[in-house]
XYZ file of N, CA, C and O in Angstrom:
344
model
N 35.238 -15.142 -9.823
C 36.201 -14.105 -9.497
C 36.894 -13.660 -10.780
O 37.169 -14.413 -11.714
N 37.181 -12.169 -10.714
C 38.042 -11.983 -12.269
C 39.432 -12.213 -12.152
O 40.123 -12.078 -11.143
N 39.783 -12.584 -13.322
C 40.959 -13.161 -13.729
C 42.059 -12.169 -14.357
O 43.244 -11.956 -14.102
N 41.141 -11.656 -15.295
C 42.272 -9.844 -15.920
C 42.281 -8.739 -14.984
O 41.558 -8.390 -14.051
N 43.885 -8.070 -15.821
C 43.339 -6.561 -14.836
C 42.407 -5.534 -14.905
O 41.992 -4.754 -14.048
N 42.100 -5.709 -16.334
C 40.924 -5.268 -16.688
C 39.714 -5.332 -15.977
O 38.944 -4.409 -15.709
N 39.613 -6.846 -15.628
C 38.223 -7.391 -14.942
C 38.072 -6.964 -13.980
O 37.078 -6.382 -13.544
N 39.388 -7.267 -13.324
C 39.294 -6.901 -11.747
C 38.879 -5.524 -11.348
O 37.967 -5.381 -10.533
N 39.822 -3.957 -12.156
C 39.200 -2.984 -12.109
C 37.848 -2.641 -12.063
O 37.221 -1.822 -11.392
N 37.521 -3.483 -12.963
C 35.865 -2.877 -13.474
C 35.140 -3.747 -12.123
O 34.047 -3.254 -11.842
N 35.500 -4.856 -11.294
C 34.824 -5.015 -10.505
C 34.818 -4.341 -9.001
O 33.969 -4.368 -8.110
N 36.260 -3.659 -9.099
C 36.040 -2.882 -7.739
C 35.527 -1.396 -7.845
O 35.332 -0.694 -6.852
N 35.280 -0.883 -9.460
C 34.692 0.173 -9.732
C 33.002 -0.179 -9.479
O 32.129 0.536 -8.987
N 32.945 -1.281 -9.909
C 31.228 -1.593 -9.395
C 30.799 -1.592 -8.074
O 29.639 -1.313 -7.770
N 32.090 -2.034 -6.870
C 31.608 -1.944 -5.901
C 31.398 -0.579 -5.215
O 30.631 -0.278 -4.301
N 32.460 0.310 -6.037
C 32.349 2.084 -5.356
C 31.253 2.245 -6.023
O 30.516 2.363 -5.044
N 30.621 2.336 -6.826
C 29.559 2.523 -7.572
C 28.399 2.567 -7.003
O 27.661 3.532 -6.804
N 28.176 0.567 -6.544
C 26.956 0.199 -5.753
C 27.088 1.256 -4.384
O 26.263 2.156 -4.222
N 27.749 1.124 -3.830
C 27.735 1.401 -2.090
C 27.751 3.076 -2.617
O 27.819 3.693 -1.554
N 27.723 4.048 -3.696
C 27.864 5.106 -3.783
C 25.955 5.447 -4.122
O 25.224 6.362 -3.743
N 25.836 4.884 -4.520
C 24.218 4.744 -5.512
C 23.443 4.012 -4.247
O 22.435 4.624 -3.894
N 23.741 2.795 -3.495
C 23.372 2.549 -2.189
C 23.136 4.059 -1.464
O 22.013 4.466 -1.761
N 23.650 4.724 -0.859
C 23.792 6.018 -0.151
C 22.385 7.101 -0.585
O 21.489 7.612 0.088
N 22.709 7.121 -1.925
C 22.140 8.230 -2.304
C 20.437 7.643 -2.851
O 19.568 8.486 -3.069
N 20.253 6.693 -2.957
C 18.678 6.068 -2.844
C 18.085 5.792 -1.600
O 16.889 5.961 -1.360
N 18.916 5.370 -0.815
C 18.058 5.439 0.579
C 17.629 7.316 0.993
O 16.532 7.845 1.171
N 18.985 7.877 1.023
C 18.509 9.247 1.035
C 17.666 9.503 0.382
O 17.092 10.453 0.914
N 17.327 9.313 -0.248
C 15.744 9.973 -1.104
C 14.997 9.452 -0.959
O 13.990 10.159 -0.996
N 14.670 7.881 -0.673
C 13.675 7.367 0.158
C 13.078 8.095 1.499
O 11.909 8.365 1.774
N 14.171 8.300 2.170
C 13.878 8.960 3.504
C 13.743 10.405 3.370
O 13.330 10.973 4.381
N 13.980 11.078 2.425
C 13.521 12.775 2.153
C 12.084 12.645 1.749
O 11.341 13.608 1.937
N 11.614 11.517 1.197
C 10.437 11.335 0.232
C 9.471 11.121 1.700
O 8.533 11.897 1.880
N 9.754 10.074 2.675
C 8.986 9.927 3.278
C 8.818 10.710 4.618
O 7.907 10.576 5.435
N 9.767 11.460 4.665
C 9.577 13.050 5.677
C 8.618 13.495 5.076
O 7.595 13.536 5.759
N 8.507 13.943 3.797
C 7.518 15.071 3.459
C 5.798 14.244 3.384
O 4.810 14.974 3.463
N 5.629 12.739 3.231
C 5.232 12.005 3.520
C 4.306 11.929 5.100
O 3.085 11.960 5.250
N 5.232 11.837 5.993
C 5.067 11.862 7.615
C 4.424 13.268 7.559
O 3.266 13.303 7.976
N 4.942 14.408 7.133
C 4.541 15.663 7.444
C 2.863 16.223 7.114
O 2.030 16.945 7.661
N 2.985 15.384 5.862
C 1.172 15.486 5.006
C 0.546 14.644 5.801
O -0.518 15.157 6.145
N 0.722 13.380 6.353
C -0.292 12.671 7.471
C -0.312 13.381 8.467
O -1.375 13.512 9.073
N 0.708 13.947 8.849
C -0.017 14.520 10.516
C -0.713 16.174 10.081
O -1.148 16.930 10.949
N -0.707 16.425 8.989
C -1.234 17.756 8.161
C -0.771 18.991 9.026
O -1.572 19.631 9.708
N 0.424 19.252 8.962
C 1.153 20.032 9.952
C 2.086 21.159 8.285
O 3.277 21.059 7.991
N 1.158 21.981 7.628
C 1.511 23.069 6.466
C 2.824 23.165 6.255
O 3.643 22.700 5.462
N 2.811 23.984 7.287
C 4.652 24.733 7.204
C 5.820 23.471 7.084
O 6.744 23.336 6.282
N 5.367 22.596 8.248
C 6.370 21.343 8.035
C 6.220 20.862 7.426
O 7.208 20.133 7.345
N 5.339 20.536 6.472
C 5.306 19.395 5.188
C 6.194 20.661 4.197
O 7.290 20.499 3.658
N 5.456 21.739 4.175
C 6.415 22.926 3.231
C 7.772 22.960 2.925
O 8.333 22.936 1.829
N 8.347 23.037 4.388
C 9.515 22.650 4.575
C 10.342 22.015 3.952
O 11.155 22.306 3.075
N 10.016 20.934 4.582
C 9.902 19.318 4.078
C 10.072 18.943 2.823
O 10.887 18.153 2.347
N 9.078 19.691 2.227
C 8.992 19.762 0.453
C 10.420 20.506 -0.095
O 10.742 20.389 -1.277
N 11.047 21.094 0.634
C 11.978 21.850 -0.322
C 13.211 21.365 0.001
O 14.221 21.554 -0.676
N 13.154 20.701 1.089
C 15.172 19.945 1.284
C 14.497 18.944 -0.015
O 15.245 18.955 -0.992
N 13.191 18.058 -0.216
C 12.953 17.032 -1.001
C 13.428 17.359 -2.773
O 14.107 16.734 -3.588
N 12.714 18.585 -2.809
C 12.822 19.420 -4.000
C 14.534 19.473 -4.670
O 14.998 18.883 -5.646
N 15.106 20.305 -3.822
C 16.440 20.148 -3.843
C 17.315 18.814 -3.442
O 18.429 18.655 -3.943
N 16.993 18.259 -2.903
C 18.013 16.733 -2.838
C 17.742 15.713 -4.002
O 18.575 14.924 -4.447
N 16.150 15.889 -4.516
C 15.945 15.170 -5.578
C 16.735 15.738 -7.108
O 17.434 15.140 -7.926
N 16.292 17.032 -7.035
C 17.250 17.528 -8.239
C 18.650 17.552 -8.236
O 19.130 17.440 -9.365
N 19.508 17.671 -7.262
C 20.913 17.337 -6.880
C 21.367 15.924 -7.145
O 22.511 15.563 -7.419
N 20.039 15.017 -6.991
C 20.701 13.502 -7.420
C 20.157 13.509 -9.124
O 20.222 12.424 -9.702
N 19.678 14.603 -9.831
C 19.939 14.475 -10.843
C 21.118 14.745 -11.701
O 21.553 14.101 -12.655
N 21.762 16.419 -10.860
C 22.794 16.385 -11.338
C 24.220 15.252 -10.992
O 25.273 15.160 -11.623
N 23.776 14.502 -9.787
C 24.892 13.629 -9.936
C 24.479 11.617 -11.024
O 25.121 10.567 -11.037
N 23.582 11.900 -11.489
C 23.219 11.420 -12.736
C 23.052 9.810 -11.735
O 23.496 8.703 -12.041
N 22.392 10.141 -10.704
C 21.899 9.004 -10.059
C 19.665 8.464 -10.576
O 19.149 7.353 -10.695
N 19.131 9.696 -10.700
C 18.102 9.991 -10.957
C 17.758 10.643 -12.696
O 18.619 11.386 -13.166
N 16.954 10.437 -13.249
C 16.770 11.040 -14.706
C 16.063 12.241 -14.499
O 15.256 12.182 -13.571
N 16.151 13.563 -15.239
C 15.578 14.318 -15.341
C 14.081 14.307 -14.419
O 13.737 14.753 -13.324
N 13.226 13.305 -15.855
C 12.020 13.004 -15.808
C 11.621 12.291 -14.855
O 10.411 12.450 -14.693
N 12.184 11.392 -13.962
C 11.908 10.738 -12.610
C 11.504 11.705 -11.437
O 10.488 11.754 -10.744
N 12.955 12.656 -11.461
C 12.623 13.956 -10.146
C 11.456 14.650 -10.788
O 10.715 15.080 -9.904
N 11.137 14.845 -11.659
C 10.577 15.752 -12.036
C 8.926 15.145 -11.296
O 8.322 15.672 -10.362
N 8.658 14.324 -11.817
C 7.783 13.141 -11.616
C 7.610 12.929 -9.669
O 6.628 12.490 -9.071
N 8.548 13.276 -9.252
C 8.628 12.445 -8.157
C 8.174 13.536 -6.902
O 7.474 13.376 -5.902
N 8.958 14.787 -7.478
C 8.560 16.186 -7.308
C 6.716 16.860 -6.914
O 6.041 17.371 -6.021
N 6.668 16.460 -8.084
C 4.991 16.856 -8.866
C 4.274 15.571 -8.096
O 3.100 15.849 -7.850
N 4.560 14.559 -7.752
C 3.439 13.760 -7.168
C 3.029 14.470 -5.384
O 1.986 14.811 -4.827
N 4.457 14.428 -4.995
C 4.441 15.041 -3.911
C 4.167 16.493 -3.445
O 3.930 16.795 -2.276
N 4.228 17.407 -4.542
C 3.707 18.982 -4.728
C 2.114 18.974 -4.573
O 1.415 19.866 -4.095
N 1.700 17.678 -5.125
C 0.253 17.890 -5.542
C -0.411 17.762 -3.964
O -1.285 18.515 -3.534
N 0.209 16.635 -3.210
C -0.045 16.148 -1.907
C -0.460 17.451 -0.831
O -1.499 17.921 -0.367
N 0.938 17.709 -0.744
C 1.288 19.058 0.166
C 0.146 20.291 -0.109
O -0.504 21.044 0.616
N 0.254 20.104 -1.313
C -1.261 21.398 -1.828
C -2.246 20.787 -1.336
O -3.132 21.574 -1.005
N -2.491 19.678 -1.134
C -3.932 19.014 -0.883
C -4.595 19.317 0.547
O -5.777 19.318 0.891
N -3.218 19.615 1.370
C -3.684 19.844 2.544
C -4.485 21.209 3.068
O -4.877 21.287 4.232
């Protein structure tokens, strides 16, 4: 347990932190695997869809500096390639 006030701050800033960064990775897990669900049942428009709340929620957790540039970007393009495949 921390002992300074220092310490202590920095440990209840870690916990808003985790449970904030908790939130926003499951959400993108589950945007990732909508567009996912949508390419197995090969249903166009809805994977399309699908692709663009992904598109935009992934780049939004870049600007909140949860995700790197190059990750969404990456994460984007694997799943673009999919959706085209169909």
């Amino acid at each position: 347990m921390a002992n300074h006030k220092s310490s202590e701050k920095r440990a209840r800033q870690t916990r808003v932190k985790t449970e904030r960064n908790r939130f926003y990775k499951t959400r993108i897990k589950n945007v990732t695997k909508n567009v996912l669900a949508a390419i197995e049942t090969a249903d166009k428009e809805k994977a399309i869809e699908t692709m663009k709340t992904a598109n935009k929620y992934l780049h939004h957790c870049v600007s909140k500096g949860i995700l790197k540039k190059e990750t969404a970007a990456r994460k984007v393009g694997r799943l673009q390639l999919k959706v085209n495949a169909i």
